[in-house]
Amino acid sequence: MSTTELNPIIFIPGLMGSIGGEILGTQVEWSFGVAGWFYRPFINELEKMGYEVNGNLWICYYDWRKGCEEIVDQFLMPILTEVKKKYPTQKVDLLCHSMGGVVGRTYIQGEGYLGNVRNFMCFGTPNRGNIEAYYLWSTGKIMKDKREKNLMDIIRSGYIWILTKILEIPLGADHIEELHHNFRGLGDLIPSQDYGDILCYKEDGETRFIPRKYTVYENPLLDRLNKEIISLKNGTENIYCFVGDGHSTWSALVLDKEVLLKDRKGCIKSTLRTKKGDGTVTVHSAKLEDAKLYVIEGSHTGILLKSIEYLEKIYNLNRSKGKKDSEIIEECPFGIILQRDMKVELKNEEAIIGKFENGRFTTEYDYIAQQFGKNYIWIMMRNLPKGKYSLAVEHPYGDGSHIFVCSPFMEKELSIHGGNVQCMNKFSFENL
């Protein structure tokens, strides 16, 4: 089948799935950045079906700090205009991952909708919102979690560190208003009213939920989209909803009962979890009314590749080009954000695993390196051997420098201390 016979597609990635423009503190070309590990294989599979990037397949990168309505106007509409010029008589298919689905719905269910979407497909989209988003929106911080971090967790933690340290967006309870102003996209992801109760406390061994009317923050965008869900159905020919299942996922926030009764304040101490989710979004939140539903056992990012076999049937296409990929392996990911003039050496008990020197990184393992601004580089590695590691950091300018390190069982900002001219610090950790 030639590219002219295929219906044009726009793929909209999720939160922290795009990098470029001015997000980095300097103008650079848009890309998936470190999220390319789970988005690039998905795009590759579409290409095996006969799609061609910028030919009949477009990627809508965007600044996820902005609200969804701004994203539609500034990033999606220009691509829709470009597609219209090339395919004046055809409608477009929107394939949307996570927050990308909220962006897509904002367009289709908005006043400026042009009636030009044939199929709307969402993959792991928090259609009723996300508990982790509410925690960050209400506290200004990420909850410390003892569970093993996956690749998406590490990417999320890295971006939050970048927002605070490099882009100087303050976090914490004392800076909530600044967070809300600088990260409006996060507010479009907090739970809607039809998510149900999101706060609870423990009493006499039982879980008691607090009615939503006492919840401080609301999501007017999702509330409107879900109340007017019929406009999504009427505005498209088909709705497909791919939902991940079988992974421990936050479903509610547990408050400290003593603080709640004494001060009438919601001090969050822990979470409730459910296995009915993809590790980020619950099945309940991801489902869409009247959609053709595909519940897949997989993680928030893993469902992308697992959906390919269903997309083949939907489009009546086969991946005739090359080997069919399996689900992404996320074993032992490791991330480090450092300054360009640092010298860093990562070792395990047997050998040097990676080395950064003179602005270049060398390793035998899979990695992605993304520059931020003029001074910082984010290096993501994966599939590292399990075992004990040491990290040696040398910096020519002495005290006051920081690096950020994140592995499945460790997330830490490391301060560099030493002499006035040169300092060398060593840190040890385990990558289990």
Tab-separated table of C-alpha atoms in Angstrom:
chain	number	residue	atom	x	y	z
A	1	MET	CA	0.000	0.000	0.000
A	2	SER	CA	1.454	3.352	-1.009
A	3	THR	CA	1.769	6.263	1.403
A	4	THR	CA	-0.953	8.183	-0.458
A	5	GLU	CA	-3.491	5.433	0.385
A	6	LEU	CA	-2.836	5.529	4.110
A	7	ASN	CA	-4.855	7.856	6.290
A	8	PRO	CA	-2.567	10.563	7.731
A	9	ILE	CA	-1.655	10.205	11.407
A	10	ILE	CA	-0.602	12.722	14.048
A	11	PHE	CA	1.055	11.179	17.101
A	12	ILE	CA	0.837	13.224	20.314
A	13	PRO	CA	3.227	12.050	23.080
A	14	GLY	CA	2.609	12.384	26.797
A	15	LEU	CA	3.812	14.535	29.662
A	16	MET	CA	7.617	14.904	29.545
A	17	GLY	CA	7.640	13.093	26.203
A	18	SER	CA	8.818	16.120	24.203
A	19	ILE	CA	11.855	18.312	24.534
A	20	GLY	CA	12.860	21.318	22.477
A	21	GLY	CA	11.913	24.895	21.832
A	22	GLU	CA	12.592	26.899	24.960
A	23	ILE	CA	12.052	24.093	27.493
A	24	LEU	CA	15.807	23.568	27.623
A	25	GLY	CA	16.558	27.183	28.400
A	26	THR	CA	17.806	27.713	24.849
A	27	GLN	CA	16.214	27.276	21.418
A	28	VAL	CA	16.811	23.738	20.076
A	29	GLU	CA	15.122	21.343	17.668
A	30	TRP	CA	12.180	19.334	19.020
A	31	SER	CA	12.533	15.625	19.747
A	32	PHE	CA	11.381	12.901	22.157
A	33	GLY	CA	14.576	13.412	24.164
A	34	VAL	CA	15.217	10.671	26.719
A	35	ALA	CA	11.618	9.473	26.198
A	36	GLY	CA	12.752	8.254	22.789
A	37	TRP	CA	13.403	4.852	24.296
A	38	PHE	CA	9.704	4.065	24.399
A	39	TYR	CA	8.390	6.387	21.654
A	40	ARG	CA	10.926	5.716	18.911
A	41	PRO	CA	10.216	1.921	18.760
A	42	PHE	CA	6.488	2.701	18.464
A	43	ILE	CA	7.126	5.098	15.565
A	44	ASN	CA	9.409	2.486	13.989
A	45	GLU	CA	6.555	-0.044	14.025
A	46	LEU	CA	4.241	2.430	12.317
A	47	GLU	CA	6.918	2.959	9.681
A	48	LYS	CA	7.018	-0.794	9.098
A	49	MET	CA	3.327	-0.580	8.254
A	50	GLY	CA	4.178	1.899	5.504
A	51	TYR	CA	3.974	5.203	7.339
A	52	GLU	CA	6.611	7.870	6.827
A	53	VAL	CA	7.470	10.633	9.292
A	54	ASN	CA	6.538	14.022	7.802
A	55	GLY	CA	5.073	12.186	4.813
A	56	ASN	CA	1.837	10.828	6.243
A	57	LEU	CA	2.886	10.581	9.905
A	58	TRP	CA	3.498	13.697	11.979
A	59	ILE	CA	4.703	13.994	15.574
A	60	CYS	CA	3.196	16.780	17.645
A	61	TYR	CA	5.955	17.732	20.071
A	62	TYR	CA	4.898	20.342	22.601
A	63	ASP	CA	5.806	22.272	25.733
A	64	TRP	CA	4.051	20.156	28.390
A	65	ARG	CA	4.420	22.903	30.977
A	66	LYS	CA	1.631	24.776	29.189
A	67	GLY	CA	-2.090	24.080	29.571
A	68	CYS	CA	-3.783	21.781	27.046
A	69	GLU	CA	-5.719	24.608	25.385
A	70	GLU	CA	-2.468	26.506	24.809
A	71	ILE	CA	-0.841	23.335	23.470
A	72	VAL	CA	-3.665	22.872	20.951
A	73	ASP	CA	-3.327	26.445	19.678
A	74	GLN	CA	0.472	26.632	19.598
A	75	PHE	CA	1.509	23.107	18.616
A	76	LEU	CA	-1.352	20.951	17.276
A	77	MET	CA	-3.143	23.474	15.053
A	78	PRO	CA	-0.052	24.268	12.915
A	79	ILE	CA	0.414	20.543	12.198
A	80	LEU	CA	-3.271	20.127	11.334
A	81	THR	CA	-2.872	23.010	8.876
A	82	GLU	CA	0.173	21.323	7.331
A	83	VAL	CA	-1.674	18.009	6.997
A	84	LYS	CA	-4.656	19.782	5.383
A	85	LYS	CA	-2.405	21.269	2.708
A	86	LYS	CA	-0.985	17.858	1.816
A	87	TYR	CA	-4.219	15.868	2.204
A	88	PRO	CA	-7.023	18.360	1.462
A	89	THR	CA	-9.761	15.723	1.135
A	90	GLN	CA	-8.774	13.389	3.988
A	91	LYS	CA	-9.401	13.471	7.705
A	92	VAL	CA	-6.581	12.749	10.150
A	93	ASP	CA	-6.159	10.068	12.831
A	94	LEU	CA	-4.942	11.216	16.250
A	95	LEU	CA	-2.851	8.627	18.118
A	96	CYS	CA	-2.257	9.972	21.620
A	97	HIS	CA	-0.245	8.668	24.556
A	98	SER	CA	-0.997	9.695	28.153
A	99	MET	CA	-1.391	13.505	28.415
A	100	GLY	CA	-1.444	13.575	24.615
A	101	GLY	CA	-4.945	12.111	24.793
A	102	VAL	CA	-6.143	15.047	26.905
A	103	VAL	CA	-4.588	17.392	24.334
A	104	GLY	CA	-6.399	15.556	21.526
A	105	ARG	CA	-9.724	15.636	23.362
A	106	THR	CA	-9.276	19.338	24.118
A	107	TYR	CA	-9.123	19.952	20.368
A	108	ILE	CA	-11.951	17.646	19.291
A	109	GLN	CA	-14.263	18.773	22.096
A	110	GLY	CA	-13.359	22.439	21.808
A	111	GLU	CA	-15.065	25.346	20.075
A	112	GLY	CA	-12.365	25.535	17.399
A	113	TYR	CA	-12.792	21.932	16.219
A	114	LEU	CA	-12.838	21.686	12.409
A	115	GLY	CA	-14.406	18.237	12.189
A	116	ASN	CA	-11.246	16.818	10.632
A	117	VAL	CA	-10.463	13.813	12.883
A	118	ARG	CA	-11.518	10.364	11.693
A	119	ASN	CA	-10.112	8.037	14.373
A	120	PHE	CA	-9.201	9.113	17.900
A	121	MET	CA	-6.928	6.645	19.707
A	122	CYS	CA	-5.662	7.103	23.248
A	123	PHE	CA	-3.053	4.954	24.980
A	124	GLY	CA	-2.840	5.128	28.783
A	125	THR	CA	-4.553	8.530	28.868
A	126	PRO	CA	-5.714	9.737	32.322
A	127	ASN	CA	-9.214	10.559	31.079
A	128	ARG	CA	-10.390	10.973	34.668
A	129	GLY	CA	-7.094	12.307	35.955
A	130	ASN	CA	-4.064	11.051	37.835
A	131	ILE	CA	-3.325	10.776	41.567
A	132	GLU	CA	0.412	11.485	41.228
A	133	ALA	CA	-0.435	14.727	39.434
A	134	TYR	CA	-2.691	15.755	42.335
A	135	TYR	CA	0.036	15.040	44.870
A	136	LEU	CA	2.580	17.205	43.041
A	137	TRP	CA	-0.012	19.927	42.327
A	138	SER	CA	-1.092	20.118	45.982
A	139	THR	CA	2.259	19.680	47.775
A	140	GLY	CA	4.828	20.935	45.275
A	141	LYS	CA	6.913	17.793	45.534
A	142	ILE	CA	7.153	14.172	44.439
A	143	MET	CA	6.252	11.599	47.054
A	144	LYS	CA	9.120	9.370	48.100
A	145	ASP	CA	8.226	5.864	47.034
A	146	LYS	CA	9.969	2.694	48.194
A	147	ARG	CA	8.888	0.676	45.180
A	148	GLU	CA	11.342	-0.047	42.389
A	149	LYS	CA	11.472	2.785	39.852
A	150	ASN	CA	10.951	2.018	36.190
A	151	LEU	CA	12.232	3.987	33.215
A	152	MET	CA	9.242	6.357	33.231
A	153	ASP	CA	9.695	7.062	36.960
A	154	ILE	CA	13.340	7.965	36.433
A	155	ILE	CA	12.536	10.253	33.500
A	156	ARG	CA	9.847	11.983	35.572
A	157	SER	CA	12.229	12.511	38.489
A	158	GLY	CA	14.913	13.843	36.174
A	159	TYR	CA	12.617	16.428	34.614
A	160	ILE	CA	11.405	17.609	38.016
A	161	TRP	CA	15.038	18.149	39.055
A	162	ILE	CA	15.666	20.048	35.818
A	163	LEU	CA	12.635	22.265	36.395
A	164	THR	CA	13.902	23.233	39.842
A	165	LYS	CA	17.677	23.391	39.378
A	166	ILE	CA	18.201	24.417	35.789
A	167	LEU	CA	15.016	26.272	34.849
A	168	GLU	CA	14.693	27.635	38.400
A	169	ILE	CA	11.018	26.776	38.842
A	170	PRO	CA	10.637	26.503	42.635
A	171	LEU	CA	8.800	23.570	44.187
A	172	GLY	CA	7.512	22.905	47.683
A	173	ALA	CA	4.511	24.011	49.737
A	174	ASP	CA	5.778	27.602	49.911
A	175	HIS	CA	5.835	27.914	46.119
A	176	ILE	CA	2.520	26.318	45.101
A	177	GLU	CA	1.268	29.387	43.225
A	178	GLU	CA	4.512	29.607	41.240
A	179	LEU	CA	4.288	25.906	40.396
A	180	HIS	CA	0.702	26.351	39.185
A	181	HIS	CA	1.732	29.305	37.022
A	182	ASN	CA	4.813	27.640	35.500
A	183	PHE	CA	3.413	24.111	35.094
A	184	ARG	CA	-0.175	24.618	33.968
A	185	GLY	CA	-0.236	21.334	32.073
A	186	LEU	CA	0.005	19.453	35.356
A	187	GLY	CA	-3.242	21.029	36.541
A	188	ASP	CA	-5.039	19.575	33.501
A	189	LEU	CA	-4.132	16.079	34.714
A	190	ILE	CA	-5.408	16.109	38.308
A	191	PRO	CA	-8.488	13.928	38.960
A	192	SER	CA	-11.862	15.051	37.638
A	193	GLN	CA	-15.073	14.795	39.644
A	194	ASP	CA	-16.044	11.504	37.996
A	195	TYR	CA	-12.771	9.926	39.113
A	196	GLY	CA	-14.399	9.588	42.523
A	197	ASP	CA	-12.990	10.204	45.988
A	198	ILE	CA	-9.221	10.676	46.024
A	199	LEU	CA	-8.480	11.398	49.722
A	200	CYS	CA	-8.917	9.041	52.660
A	201	TYR	CA	-7.651	8.210	56.155
A	202	LYS	CA	-7.267	5.072	58.215
A	203	GLU	CA	-9.419	4.488	61.306
A	204	ASP	CA	-9.769	1.270	63.295
A	205	GLY	CA	-8.219	-0.699	60.477
A	206	GLU	CA	-10.677	0.647	57.913
A	207	THR	CA	-10.230	3.071	55.043
A	208	ARG	CA	-12.601	6.044	55.218
A	209	PHE	CA	-12.885	8.278	52.160
A	210	ILE	CA	-13.349	12.030	52.312
A	211	PRO	CA	-16.108	13.407	50.031
A	212	ARG	CA	-14.826	15.243	46.964
A	213	LYS	CA	-16.509	18.491	48.019
A	214	TYR	CA	-13.737	18.851	50.613
A	215	THR	CA	-10.967	18.434	48.035
A	216	VAL	CA	-9.027	21.676	47.561
A	217	TYR	CA	-8.185	21.463	43.856
A	218	GLU	CA	-10.426	20.739	40.885
A	219	ASN	CA	-9.864	20.101	37.187
A	220	PRO	CA	-12.334	22.242	35.207
A	221	LEU	CA	-10.934	21.051	31.853
A	222	LEU	CA	-11.464	17.313	32.436
A	223	ASP	CA	-14.752	17.991	34.211
A	224	ARG	CA	-16.014	19.738	31.076
A	225	LEU	CA	-14.603	17.172	28.643
A	226	ASN	CA	-16.138	14.267	30.550
A	227	LYS	CA	-19.480	15.986	31.038
A	228	GLU	CA	-19.611	16.660	27.293
A	229	ILE	CA	-18.212	13.263	26.241
A	230	ILE	CA	-20.901	12.960	23.569
A	231	SER	CA	-19.071	15.655	21.582
A	232	LEU	CA	-16.064	13.329	21.287
A	233	LYS	CA	-18.271	10.564	19.925
A	234	ASN	CA	-20.115	12.856	17.533
A	235	GLY	CA	-16.920	14.540	16.366
A	236	THR	CA	-15.134	11.368	15.222
A	237	GLU	CA	-15.918	8.188	13.324
A	238	ASN	CA	-14.228	5.857	15.824
A	239	ILE	CA	-12.791	6.041	19.346
A	240	TYR	CA	-10.197	3.479	20.425
A	241	CYS	CA	-9.017	3.265	24.023
A	242	PHE	CA	-5.899	1.238	24.960
A	243	VAL	CA	-5.600	0.654	28.702
A	244	GLY	CA	-2.713	-0.878	30.673
A	245	ASP	CA	-3.407	-3.375	33.457
A	246	GLY	CA	-1.614	-5.529	36.010
A	247	HIS	CA	0.797	-2.921	37.451
A	248	SER	CA	0.686	-1.371	40.926
A	249	THR	CA	-0.807	2.110	40.510
A	250	TRP	CA	-1.725	4.929	42.888
A	251	SER	CA	-5.507	5.111	43.305
A	252	ALA	CA	-5.909	7.475	46.305
A	253	LEU	CA	-3.936	9.516	48.846
A	254	VAL	CA	-3.950	8.624	52.546
A	255	LEU	CA	-4.013	11.546	54.995
A	256	ASP	CA	-2.621	11.654	58.510
A	257	LYS	CA	-5.740	11.309	60.674
A	258	GLU	CA	-4.278	13.080	63.715
A	259	VAL	CA	-3.216	16.141	61.724
A	260	LEU	CA	-6.541	16.139	59.886
A	261	LEU	CA	-8.574	16.183	63.119
A	262	LYS	CA	-6.324	18.614	64.979
A	263	ASP	CA	-5.513	21.215	62.321
A	264	ARG	CA	-8.150	20.464	59.663
A	265	LYS	CA	-5.310	20.156	57.171
A	266	GLY	CA	-4.627	17.395	54.690
A	267	CYS	CA	-1.169	16.037	55.496
A	268	ILE	CA	-0.556	13.235	52.992
A	269	LYS	CA	1.358	10.321	54.509
A	270	SER	CA	0.942	7.445	52.046
A	271	THR	CA	-1.095	6.103	49.120
A	272	LEU	CA	-3.594	3.411	48.257
A	273	ARG	CA	-2.662	1.213	45.326
A	274	THR	CA	-4.449	-1.004	42.881
A	275	LYS	CA	-3.193	-3.610	40.420
A	276	LYS	CA	-5.851	-2.392	38.001
A	277	GLY	CA	-3.593	0.056	36.239
A	278	ASP	CA	-0.436	0.544	34.166
A	279	GLY	CA	1.768	1.876	36.982
A	280	THR	CA	0.780	5.491	36.253
A	281	VAL	CA	-2.912	5.560	35.265
A	282	THR	CA	-5.648	3.355	36.722
A	283	VAL	CA	-7.909	1.330	34.448
A	284	HIS	CA	-10.880	3.291	35.818
A	285	SER	CA	-9.306	6.601	34.814
A	286	ALA	CA	-8.131	5.459	31.392
A	287	LYS	CA	-11.445	4.029	30.157
A	288	LEU	CA	-13.574	6.135	27.825
A	289	GLU	CA	-17.323	5.861	27.457
A	290	ASP	CA	-18.474	4.293	24.157
A	291	ALA	CA	-14.877	3.636	23.048
A	292	LYS	CA	-13.644	0.404	21.536
A	293	LEU	CA	-11.722	-0.815	24.557
A	294	TYR	CA	-8.480	-2.812	24.590
A	295	VAL	CA	-7.258	-3.758	28.081
A	296	ILE	CA	-3.636	-4.886	27.783
A	297	GLU	CA	-1.402	-6.303	30.491
A	298	GLY	CA	1.457	-3.824	30.359
A	299	SER	CA	3.087	-0.731	31.793
A	300	HIS	CA	2.268	2.882	30.962
A	301	THR	CA	4.874	2.886	28.203
A	302	GLY	CA	4.870	-0.840	27.421
A	303	ILE	CA	1.304	-0.783	26.103
A	304	LEU	CA	2.452	1.244	23.100
A	305	LEU	CA	4.298	-1.642	21.467
A	306	LYS	CA	1.744	-4.155	22.701
A	307	SER	CA	-0.950	-2.221	20.881
A	308	ILE	CA	0.717	-2.649	17.497
A	309	GLU	CA	-0.927	-6.007	16.770
A	310	TYR	CA	-4.330	-4.365	17.284
A	311	LEU	CA	-3.399	-1.386	15.110
A	312	GLU	CA	-2.505	-3.800	12.314
A	313	LYS	CA	-6.030	-5.174	12.419
A	314	ILE	CA	-7.654	-1.742	12.725
A	315	TYR	CA	-5.746	-0.465	9.683
A	316	ASN	CA	-5.743	-3.838	7.895
A	317	LEU	CA	-1.970	-3.586	7.508
A	318	ASN	CA	1.015	-5.847	8.174
A	319	ARG	CA	4.494	-4.892	9.274
A	320	SER	CA	6.207	-6.299	6.209
A	321	LYS	CA	9.454	-4.422	6.745
A	322	GLY	CA	11.920	-5.869	9.224
A	323	LYS	CA	11.642	-7.737	12.490
A	324	LYS	CA	8.719	-7.136	14.823
A	325	ASP	CA	9.881	-5.658	18.095
A	326	SER	CA	8.906	-6.991	21.501
A	327	GLU	CA	8.058	-4.951	24.587
A	328	ILE	CA	10.789	-2.582	25.694
A	329	ILE	CA	13.199	-3.969	28.269
A	330	GLU	CA	13.511	-1.573	31.181
A	331	GLU	CA	15.848	-3.573	33.419
A	332	CYS	CA	18.229	-1.517	35.562
A	333	PRO	CA	17.861	1.985	34.050
A	334	PHE	CA	20.264	4.617	35.330
A	335	GLY	CA	20.181	8.376	34.886
A	336	ILE	CA	22.650	11.140	35.693
A	337	ILE	CA	22.372	14.883	35.045
A	338	LEU	CA	25.740	16.641	35.172
A	339	GLN	CA	27.618	19.708	34.004
A	340	ARG	CA	29.574	19.643	30.770
A	341	ASP	CA	32.906	20.486	32.423
A	342	MET	CA	32.717	17.582	34.879
A	343	LYS	CA	34.642	14.345	34.607
A	344	VAL	CA	32.555	11.354	35.676
A	345	GLU	CA	33.385	7.663	35.880
A	346	LEU	CA	30.787	4.989	36.633
A	347	LYS	CA	32.157	1.628	37.782
A	348	ASN	CA	30.848	-1.646	39.058
A	349	GLU	CA	32.920	-4.259	40.878
A	350	GLU	CA	34.459	-5.495	37.650
A	351	ALA	CA	34.932	-2.674	35.159
A	352	ILE	CA	34.227	0.892	34.050
A	353	ILE	CA	30.614	1.024	32.854
A	354	GLY	CA	30.617	4.558	31.492
A	355	LYS	CA	32.900	7.579	31.317
A	356	PHE	CA	32.147	11.247	30.682
A	357	GLU	CA	35.086	13.504	29.835
A	358	ASN	CA	35.625	16.597	27.674
A	359	GLY	CA	31.914	16.789	26.914
A	360	ARG	CA	31.720	13.225	25.566
A	361	PHE	CA	30.254	10.042	27.025
A	362	THR	CA	31.573	6.572	26.200
A	363	THR	CA	30.014	3.250	27.156
A	364	GLU	CA	29.242	-0.185	25.723
A	365	TYR	CA	25.647	0.009	26.935
A	366	ASP	CA	22.523	1.607	25.459
A	367	TYR	CA	22.280	5.289	26.312
A	368	ILE	CA	20.686	8.577	25.303
A	369	ALA	CA	22.359	11.932	25.982
A	370	GLN	CA	20.326	15.146	25.989
A	371	GLN	CA	21.808	18.613	26.414
A	372	PHE	CA	20.017	21.167	28.606
A	373	GLY	CA	20.891	24.805	28.169
A	374	LYS	CA	24.579	25.538	27.790
A	375	ASN	CA	25.965	23.693	30.780
A	376	TYR	CA	24.010	20.517	31.570
A	377	ILE	CA	23.764	17.071	29.988
A	378	TRP	CA	21.334	14.317	30.929
A	379	ILE	CA	22.625	10.796	30.301
A	380	MET	CA	20.202	7.873	30.487
A	381	MET	CA	21.495	4.296	30.408
A	382	ARG	CA	19.625	0.991	30.550
A	383	ASN	CA	20.114	-2.759	30.827
A	384	LEU	CA	23.095	-2.331	33.151
A	385	PRO	CA	24.411	-5.355	35.061
A	386	LYS	CA	23.034	-5.761	38.547
A	387	GLY	CA	25.423	-5.186	41.431
A	388	LYS	CA	27.291	-2.544	43.409
A	389	TYR	CA	28.398	0.667	41.725
A	390	SER	CA	30.611	3.631	42.474
A	391	LEU	CA	30.473	7.047	40.850
A	392	ALA	CA	33.587	9.231	40.794
A	393	VAL	CA	32.979	12.897	40.009
A	394	GLU	CA	35.705	15.437	39.307
A	395	HIS	CA	34.922	19.110	38.831
A	396	PRO	CA	37.506	21.844	38.180
A	397	TYR	CA	35.576	24.565	39.999
A	398	GLY	CA	35.310	22.986	43.433
A	399	ASP	CA	32.422	23.481	45.851
A	400	GLY	CA	28.865	24.397	45.002
A	401	SER	CA	28.212	22.034	42.093
A	402	HIS	CA	25.462	19.428	41.984
A	403	ILE	CA	24.587	16.352	39.969
A	404	PHE	CA	21.419	14.292	40.004
A	405	VAL	CA	21.526	10.491	40.055
A	406	CYS	CA	18.559	8.141	39.773
A	407	SER	CA	18.415	4.350	39.570
A	408	PRO	CA	15.624	1.834	40.378
A	409	PHE	CA	16.270	2.082	44.128
A	410	MET	CA	17.982	5.446	44.511
A	411	GLU	CA	17.125	9.056	43.725
A	412	LYS	CA	19.565	11.635	45.011
A	413	GLU	CA	21.077	15.032	44.406
A	414	LEU	CA	24.801	14.850	45.083
A	415	SER	CA	26.789	17.891	46.166
A	416	ILE	CA	30.387	18.232	45.069
A	417	HIS	CA	32.798	19.266	47.831
A	418	GLY	CA	36.555	19.558	47.774
A	419	GLY	CA	39.447	21.919	47.205
A	420	ASN	CA	39.399	25.374	45.668
A	421	VAL	CA	40.752	24.282	42.292
A	422	GLN	CA	39.671	20.693	41.848
A	423	CYS	CA	37.500	18.258	43.756
A	424	MET	CA	36.874	14.539	43.535
A	425	ASN	CA	33.911	12.857	45.219
A	426	LYS	CA	32.976	9.169	45.166
A	427	PHE	CA	29.488	7.806	45.769
A	428	SER	CA	28.436	4.182	46.103
A	429	PHE	CA	25.049	2.597	45.458
A	430	GLU	CA	23.462	-0.632	44.290
A	431	ASN	CA	21.627	-1.184	41.022
A	432	LEU	CA	19.571	-4.222	42.029
